[in-house]
Coordinates of C-alpha atoms and ligand atoms in Angstrom, one line a residue:
M1 CA -237.7 -13.0 63.9
Q2 CA -238.7 -16.7 62.2
S3 CA -237.5 -16.3 58.6
S4 CA -240.4 -16.6 55.8
A5 CA -242.4 -18.7 55.1
G6 CA -240.4 -19.4 51.6
T7 CA -237.1 -20.3 53.2
E8 CA -238.3 -23.1 54.9
P9 CA -237.1 -25.9 54.0
D10 CA -239.4 -28.5 52.1
K11 CA -239.1 -31.7 54.5
R12 CA -240.4 -32.0 57.3
A13 CA -238.4 -31.1 60.7
Y14 CA -235.8 -33.5 62.0
L15 CA -235.2 -31.6 64.9
D16 CA -238.1 -29.8 66.0
V17 CA -237.2 -26.8 69.3
V18 CA -240.6 -25.8 70.3
G19 CA -241.5 -22.5 72.6
V20 CA -237.9 -23.1 74.7
G21 CA -237.3 -21.0 77.7
K22 CA -234.5 -20.7 79.9
A23 CA -233.6 -18.4 82.9
F24 CA -230.3 -19.0 85.7
K25 CA -230.8 -18.1 88.8
G26 CA -234.1 -16.1 87.8
T27 CA -232.5 -14.1 85.1
T28 CA -234.3 -15.0 81.7
V29 CA -231.5 -15.7 78.8
M30 CA -233.6 -17.7 76.4
S31 CA -237.6 -17.3 75.7
D32 CA -239.8 -19.3 73.3
M33 CA -237.2 -20.4 71.0
D34 CA -238.4 -22.1 68.2
F35 CA -235.6 -23.8 65.8
R36 CA -236.5 -26.6 63.1
V37 CA -233.9 -28.7 61.7
A38 CA -234.5 -30.5 58.2
R39 CA -233.1 -33.8 57.9
G40 CA -229.6 -34.3 56.7
E41 CA -228.7 -30.1 57.1
L42 CA -225.9 -28.1 58.4
V43 CA -227.4 -25.7 60.3
S44 CA -225.1 -22.9 62.2
L45 CA -225.5 -20.7 65.6
L46 CA -223.8 -17.6 65.0
G47 CA -224.1 -14.4 67.7
P48 CA -221.8 -12.7 70.0
S49 CA -220.8 -14.4 73.4
G50 CA -222.7 -14.5 76.1
C51 CA -226.3 -14.6 73.4
G52 CA -227.3 -18.3 74.5
K53 CA -225.6 -20.5 72.2
T54 CA -224.1 -23.0 73.9
T55 CA -226.9 -23.6 76.5
L56 CA -229.5 -23.9 73.2
L57 CA -227.0 -26.9 72.1
R58 CA -226.8 -28.0 75.8
I59 CA -230.8 -27.6 75.7
I60 CA -230.9 -29.9 72.9
A61 CA -228.2 -32.9 74.4
G62 CA -230.0 -32.6 77.2
L63 CA -227.6 -31.6 79.7
T64 CA -229.6 -28.6 80.5
S65 CA -233.4 -28.9 81.5
A66 CA -235.3 -26.5 79.6
D67 CA -238.0 -24.2 81.9
A68 CA -240.4 -24.6 79.2
G69 CA -240.9 -25.7 75.8
D70 CA -240.4 -28.9 74.1
I71 CA -237.2 -30.7 72.0
L72 CA -238.5 -33.5 69.4
L73 CA -236.2 -35.4 67.2
D74 CA -237.4 -37.1 63.9
G75 CA -241.0 -36.6 65.5
R76 CA -240.8 -37.8 69.1
A77 CA -240.3 -35.4 72.0
I78 CA -237.6 -36.2 73.9
T79 CA -237.6 -33.5 76.0
R80 CA -237.4 -36.2 78.9
V81 CA -235.1 -38.9 78.0
P82 CA -231.9 -38.1 79.6
A83 CA -228.7 -37.2 77.1
H84 CA -226.9 -40.5 77.9
R85 CA -230.0 -42.0 75.9
R86 CA -230.7 -39.1 73.0
N87 CA -227.7 -40.3 70.9
I88 CA -226.7 -36.8 70.3
S89 CA -222.7 -36.3 70.6
V90 CA -221.1 -32.5 71.1
V91 CA -217.9 -31.5 71.1
F92 CA -217.6 -28.9 73.1
Q93 CA -215.7 -25.1 73.5
S94 CA -214.3 -27.3 76.2
Y95 CA -213.8 -30.2 75.2
A96 CA -212.7 -33.2 77.4
L97 CA -210.3 -36.0 76.5
F98 CA -209.3 -38.7 78.8
P99 CA -205.4 -37.5 79.3
H100 CA -203.9 -41.0 80.1
L101 CA -205.7 -43.1 77.2
T102 CA -203.6 -42.6 73.6
V103 CA -205.8 -40.8 70.5
A104 CA -207.0 -44.0 69.3
E105 CA -207.8 -45.1 72.8
N106 CA -209.6 -41.6 73.1
V107 CA -211.6 -41.9 70.2
A108 CA -212.7 -45.6 70.2
F109 CA -214.1 -44.8 73.6
G110 CA -217.6 -44.7 72.3
L111 CA -217.6 -47.3 70.1
R112 CA -216.4 -49.8 73.2
A113 CA -218.9 -48.3 75.5
R114 CA -222.0 -49.4 72.8
H115 CA -221.0 -52.6 72.3
V116 CA -219.4 -52.4 69.0
P117 CA -217.7 -55.7 67.6
K118 CA -214.4 -55.1 68.1
G119 CA -213.0 -56.3 64.4
D120 CA -215.3 -52.7 63.3
I121 CA -214.0 -50.6 65.9
A122 CA -210.1 -50.1 64.6
P123 CA -211.6 -49.4 61.2
K124 CA -213.8 -46.5 62.1
V125 CA -211.4 -45.5 64.5
S126 CA -208.3 -45.7 61.8
E127 CA -211.1 -43.4 59.0
A128 CA -212.3 -41.0 61.6
L129 CA -208.6 -40.3 62.7
Q130 CA -207.6 -39.6 58.7
L131 CA -210.9 -37.5 58.7
V132 CA -209.4 -35.4 61.4
R133 CA -205.0 -35.5 60.2
M134 CA -204.0 -37.0 63.2
S135 CA -203.7 -40.8 62.1
D136 CA -199.6 -40.4 62.6
F137 CA -200.8 -39.8 66.6
A138 CA -202.7 -42.4 67.3
D139 CA -200.3 -44.1 69.5
R140 CA -200.0 -40.4 71.0
P141 CA -200.9 -40.1 74.9
V142 CA -203.6 -36.7 74.5
A143 CA -201.0 -35.1 76.9
A144 CA -199.1 -34.9 74.8
L145 CA -201.0 -32.6 71.9
S146 CA -201.3 -29.1 70.9
G147 CA -204.4 -28.1 71.4
G148 CA -205.3 -27.7 68.1
Q149 CA -204.5 -31.5 68.3
Q150 CA -206.5 -32.2 71.1
Q151 CA -209.4 -30.3 69.3
R152 CA -209.2 -32.2 66.2
V153 CA -208.8 -36.0 68.3
A154 CA -212.6 -34.6 70.0
V155 CA -213.9 -34.2 66.4
A156 CA -212.7 -37.9 65.4
R157 CA -214.8 -39.2 68.8
V158 CA -217.8 -37.9 68.3
L159 CA -218.2 -38.7 64.7
V160 CA -217.5 -42.4 64.7
V161 CA -220.8 -43.2 67.2
D162 CA -223.0 -42.2 63.7
P163 CA -224.9 -40.0 66.5
V164 CA -228.2 -38.9 65.5
L165 CA -227.5 -35.3 65.9
L166 CA -224.0 -33.5 65.8
L167 CA -223.6 -30.8 67.9
L168 CA -220.3 -28.8 67.1
D169 CA -219.7 -26.3 70.0
E170 CA -216.8 -23.9 68.1
P171 CA -214.9 -27.1 66.8
F172 CA -212.2 -25.3 65.1
S173 CA -211.6 -22.2 67.4
A174 CA -207.8 -23.6 68.6
L175 CA -206.9 -24.2 64.9
D176 CA -204.8 -22.3 62.8
R177 CA -206.5 -20.6 59.3
K178 CA -205.5 -22.9 56.8
L179 CA -206.1 -26.0 59.0
R180 CA -209.6 -24.9 59.7
E181 CA -210.2 -24.3 56.2
T182 CA -209.3 -27.6 55.2
M183 CA -211.0 -28.9 58.6
Q184 CA -214.2 -27.2 57.0
V185 CA -214.6 -27.9 54.1
E186 CA -213.6 -32.3 54.6
L187 CA -216.4 -32.2 57.8
K188 CA -218.8 -30.8 55.5
S189 CA -218.4 -33.8 52.7
L190 CA -218.1 -36.0 55.5
L191 CA -221.2 -35.3 57.2
R192 CA -223.0 -34.6 53.4
D193 CA -221.8 -38.3 52.8
R194 CA -223.4 -39.8 55.6
N195 CA -226.4 -37.3 55.7
M196 CA -225.8 -36.0 59.3
T197 CA -228.0 -33.3 60.8
A198 CA -225.7 -31.3 62.8
I199 CA -225.7 -27.8 64.4
F200 CA -222.4 -25.6 64.4
V201 CA -221.7 -22.9 67.0
T202 CA -219.5 -20.3 65.7
H203 CA -218.4 -16.8 66.3
D204 CA -217.3 -16.5 62.7
Q205 CA -219.2 -15.5 60.1
E206 CA -217.0 -16.3 57.2
E207 CA -217.2 -20.4 59.0
A208 CA -221.2 -19.9 59.2
M209 CA -221.3 -19.3 55.3
G210 CA -219.0 -21.5 54.0
V211 CA -219.7 -24.9 56.2
S212 CA -223.3 -24.3 56.5
D213 CA -227.1 -24.9 54.8
R214 CA -228.5 -22.1 56.8
I215 CA -227.4 -19.9 59.5
A216 CA -229.3 -18.7 62.4
V217 CA -228.2 -15.3 63.9
M218 CA -229.1 -14.9 67.4
N219 CA -228.6 -12.3 69.6
A220 CA -229.9 -11.8 73.6
G221 CA -231.9 -15.1 73.2
R222 CA -233.4 -14.7 70.5
I223 CA -232.9 -15.8 66.5
E224 CA -233.0 -12.1 65.1
Q225 CA -232.9 -14.5 61.3
F226 CA -232.6 -17.9 59.5
A227 CA -232.1 -18.2 56.6
T228 CA -229.4 -19.6 54.1
P229 CA -225.9 -17.7 53.6
S230 CA -227.0 -16.0 50.9
E231 CA -230.4 -14.6 52.3
L232 CA -228.4 -13.5 55.1
Y233 CA -225.9 -11.4 53.4
A234 CA -228.5 -9.9 50.6
R235 CA -231.4 -9.5 52.6
P236 CA -230.5 -9.2 56.6
Q237 CA -233.2 -8.7 58.3
S238 CA -231.7 -6.2 60.9
A239 CA -229.1 -4.1 61.7
F240 CA -227.9 -6.2 63.7
V241 CA -227.9 -9.5 61.0
M242 CA -226.6 -6.8 58.7
D243 CA -223.6 -6.1 60.6
F244 CA -222.8 -9.7 61.7
V245 CA -222.5 -10.9 58.8
G246 CA -220.0 -8.8 56.6
L247 CA -218.9 -5.8 55.9
S248 CA -221.1 -2.8 55.0
T249 CA -221.3 1.3 54.8
R250 CA -223.9 2.7 57.9
M251 CA -225.6 5.7 57.8
R252 CA -228.2 7.5 59.8
G253 CA -230.6 9.3 58.5
R254 CA -234.9 10.7 58.6
V255 CA -237.2 9.3 55.8
K256 CA -238.2 12.5 54.3
Q257 CA -240.3 11.5 51.6
V258 CA -242.5 8.6 50.3
E259 CA -243.2 8.0 46.6
G260 CA -244.5 4.6 46.0
D261 CA -241.9 2.2 47.0
V262 CA -238.8 4.6 46.8
M263 CA -237.8 6.3 50.4
Q264 CA -235.6 9.8 50.5
I265 CA -233.6 9.9 53.3
D266 CA -232.2 12.8 54.6
T267 CA -229.0 12.0 56.0
A268 CA -225.8 14.4 57.0
S269 CA -223.7 13.5 53.5
G270 CA -226.9 13.8 51.2
M271 CA -230.2 12.5 50.0
V272 CA -230.1 9.0 49.9
R273 CA -233.1 6.8 48.6
A274 CA -234.0 3.9 49.6
P275 CA -237.1 1.4 48.4
G276 CA -239.1 0.8 51.6
A277 CA -242.5 2.7 53.2
L278 CA -241.3 3.5 56.2
G279 CA -242.9 7.1 57.8
I280 CA -242.4 10.4 57.0
G281 CA -239.5 11.1 59.9
T282 CA -238.4 8.1 61.2
D283 CA -235.4 7.7 61.9
V284 CA -233.2 5.0 60.2
T285 CA -230.2 2.8 59.9
I286 CA -228.7 3.2 55.8
G287 CA -226.7 -0.3 55.0
I288 CA -224.8 -0.9 51.9
R289 CA -222.3 -3.3 50.9
P290 CA -218.9 -2.7 49.6
E291 CA -218.6 -4.9 46.6
L292 CA -222.2 -2.9 45.2
I293 CA -221.3 0.5 45.6
Q294 CA -219.0 2.0 42.5
Q295 CA -216.4 4.4 41.5
G296 CA -219.1 7.1 39.7
A297 CA -222.2 8.5 40.1
G298 CA -225.3 6.1 40.6
E299 CA -228.6 6.1 41.3
N300 CA -227.6 7.4 44.8
T301 CA -224.3 9.4 45.2
I302 CA -221.9 10.8 47.5
T303 CA -218.8 12.4 46.9
V304 CA -215.7 11.3 49.3
T305 CA -212.3 11.6 50.3
L306 CA -210.2 8.6 49.7
A307 CA -209.3 7.9 53.5
D308 CA -207.3 4.9 52.2
A309 CA -206.5 2.4 49.5
M310 CA -206.3 -0.9 50.6
V311 CA -204.7 -3.8 47.8
L312 CA -206.4 -6.7 49.5
G313 CA -205.0 -9.7 46.5
A314 CA -208.4 -10.4 44.4
K315 CA -209.7 -6.7 45.6
T316 CA -209.4 -3.6 46.0
Q317 CA -210.9 -1.5 49.5
L318 CA -211.7 2.0 48.8
H319 CA -212.0 4.0 52.6
G320 CA -213.8 7.0 52.0
V321 CA -214.9 9.8 53.9
S322 CA -218.2 12.3 52.9
H323 CA -217.8 15.5 52.4
A324 CA -220.7 16.7 54.0
A325 CA -220.4 15.1 57.2
E326 CA -218.1 12.3 58.7
D327 CA -220.1 9.0 57.2
R328 CA -217.4 6.5 56.7
L329 CA -217.7 4.4 52.9
L330 CA -216.6 1.5 51.6
C331 CA -216.1 0.2 48.2
E332 CA -214.6 -3.1 47.3
V333 CA -213.5 -3.4 43.7
P334 CA -212.4 -6.9 42.4
G335 CA -208.7 -6.5 41.3
I336 CA -205.6 -4.5 42.5
Q337 CA -206.6 -0.7 41.5
T338 CA -203.1 1.0 41.5
G339 CA -202.6 5.3 41.4
M340 CA -205.4 5.9 44.3
D341 CA -204.4 8.2 46.2
R342 CA -205.0 9.2 50.3
G343 CA -206.9 12.9 49.8
Q344 CA -208.2 12.4 46.3
D345 CA -211.7 12.9 45.7
V346 CA -214.2 10.0 44.4
S347 CA -218.2 9.6 43.9
F348 CA -219.3 6.6 45.3
G349 CA -222.4 5.5 43.4
W350 CA -225.2 2.4 44.4
S351 CA -228.3 1.9 43.4
V352 CA -231.9 2.3 45.0
K353 CA -232.1 -1.8 45.1
D354 CA -229.0 -2.3 47.3
T355 CA -230.2 0.1 49.8
L356 CA -230.6 -1.6 52.6
V357 CA -232.8 0.0 55.5
Y358 CA -233.8 -0.2 58.9
E359 CA -236.2 1.5 61.6
A360 CA -232.7 3.0 63.7
A361 CA -232.9 1.5 68.0
H362 CA -233.8 3.7 69.9
Ligands
ATP1 N1 -225.1 -22.1 83.8 C1 -225.4 -20.8 84.3 N2 -225.6 -20.2 85.3 C2 -225.8 -18.8 85.6 N3 -225.6 -18.0 83.8 C3 -225.7 -19.3 83.0 C4 -224.6 -20.7 83.0 N4 -224.6 -20.5 81.6 C5 -224.8 -19.7 80.9 N5 -226.3 -18.9 81.6 C6 -225.7 -17.2 80.9 O1 -226.4 -17.3 80.2 C7 -226.5 -16.6 78.4 C8 -225.7 -17.8 77.3 O2 -225.0 -18.0 77.7 P1 -224.3 -19.5 77.1 O3 -223.1 -19.4 76.9 O4 -225.2 -19.8 76.3 O5 -223.4 -18.2 75.9 P2 -222.8 -18.3 74.0 O6 -224.0 -18.2 73.2 O7 -222.3 -19.8 74.2 O8 -221.5 -17.7 74.3 P3 -220.3 -17.5 73.9 O9 -220.2 -17.1 72.6 O10 -219.2 -16.8 75.0 O11 -219.4 -19.3 74.4 C9 -224.8 -16.1 79.5 O12 -225.3 -14.6 80.3 C10 -224.3 -16.6 80.2 O13 -223.5 -15.8 81.6
MG2 MG1 -220.6 -20.4 74.0

């Protein structure tokens, strides 16, 4: 499902993937893929292992041929242009550096191949190495680097050639959390400064949210939703997207009554009201974001026994188990909450409008 028209950027598509399909040995892994990216946009592909993220990048780069569909870049069909003539740079999950060359030589390699004047090479290389914090390692052979350091060299090597499109397949997976966050911030500002268009593959929803203008959530070779991080979080279009983007409480229920645009849903833990008008008797999955649940009664209220209160620094997470059933409800409150005891009964309340509802998959 594509995002609604209102969320499409107002710019003409720079990259336009139209109706792309791909099968490997008779097994379809992608069909009718449509995917449009505006110039200068930073987009993430987010999805579970095997959903087709790398395949889509490889098709865009020209390294894998699509069985159907077209790829347009800046209005020009590039479907039949060979990979080496697309000037699309890719950093792969398993990046291939030249082990016998130094860090600086690896980064300079693409510039030499493009016959960039000698005098321009050194400053470009040093700028790229600075970005990835590898300046001190310029003269080391890459074979003598850690995995994370090699990953940073791989990023420097593709940035330096000013590609028309940058594709990054989990470029920071080998970095520790702190360095990863630093690299995300710096890469984002560098791409912005150069108005570079980039597609960034990740498993990590926080990384996707931090880096991108828009996120395409993929599932089994399809895009389930393509929207801004805030829209994805607030209005996930499916239970899959809701689960993939942030934590939530999940309950099962059945629509009992519909009054105008509010449904009454029977759950094992009690009646829940939610926006929408699905047919009476429809089996549904209900979701509520933890920070939208408060302690105390609300438009919807469920009494729970506190199973845990976890202080996570800036917030406290309350895990409750409903009385009537074994539904687990998650409530996040700002700050450090003390005096919350396991086994204590509390009410969790939330608004009708904050209740997400999806037809249950059968
Ligand atoms: N060369 C190939 N031959 C056969 N099947 C392939 C090939 N490449 C990918 N596949 C299959 O296509 C599907 C999509 O794979 P892909 O590598 O695109 O997933 P991914 O989303 O990048 O996963 P991960 O997050 O694990 O990297 C998988 O089922 C995979 O097994
Ligand atoms: Mg992959």
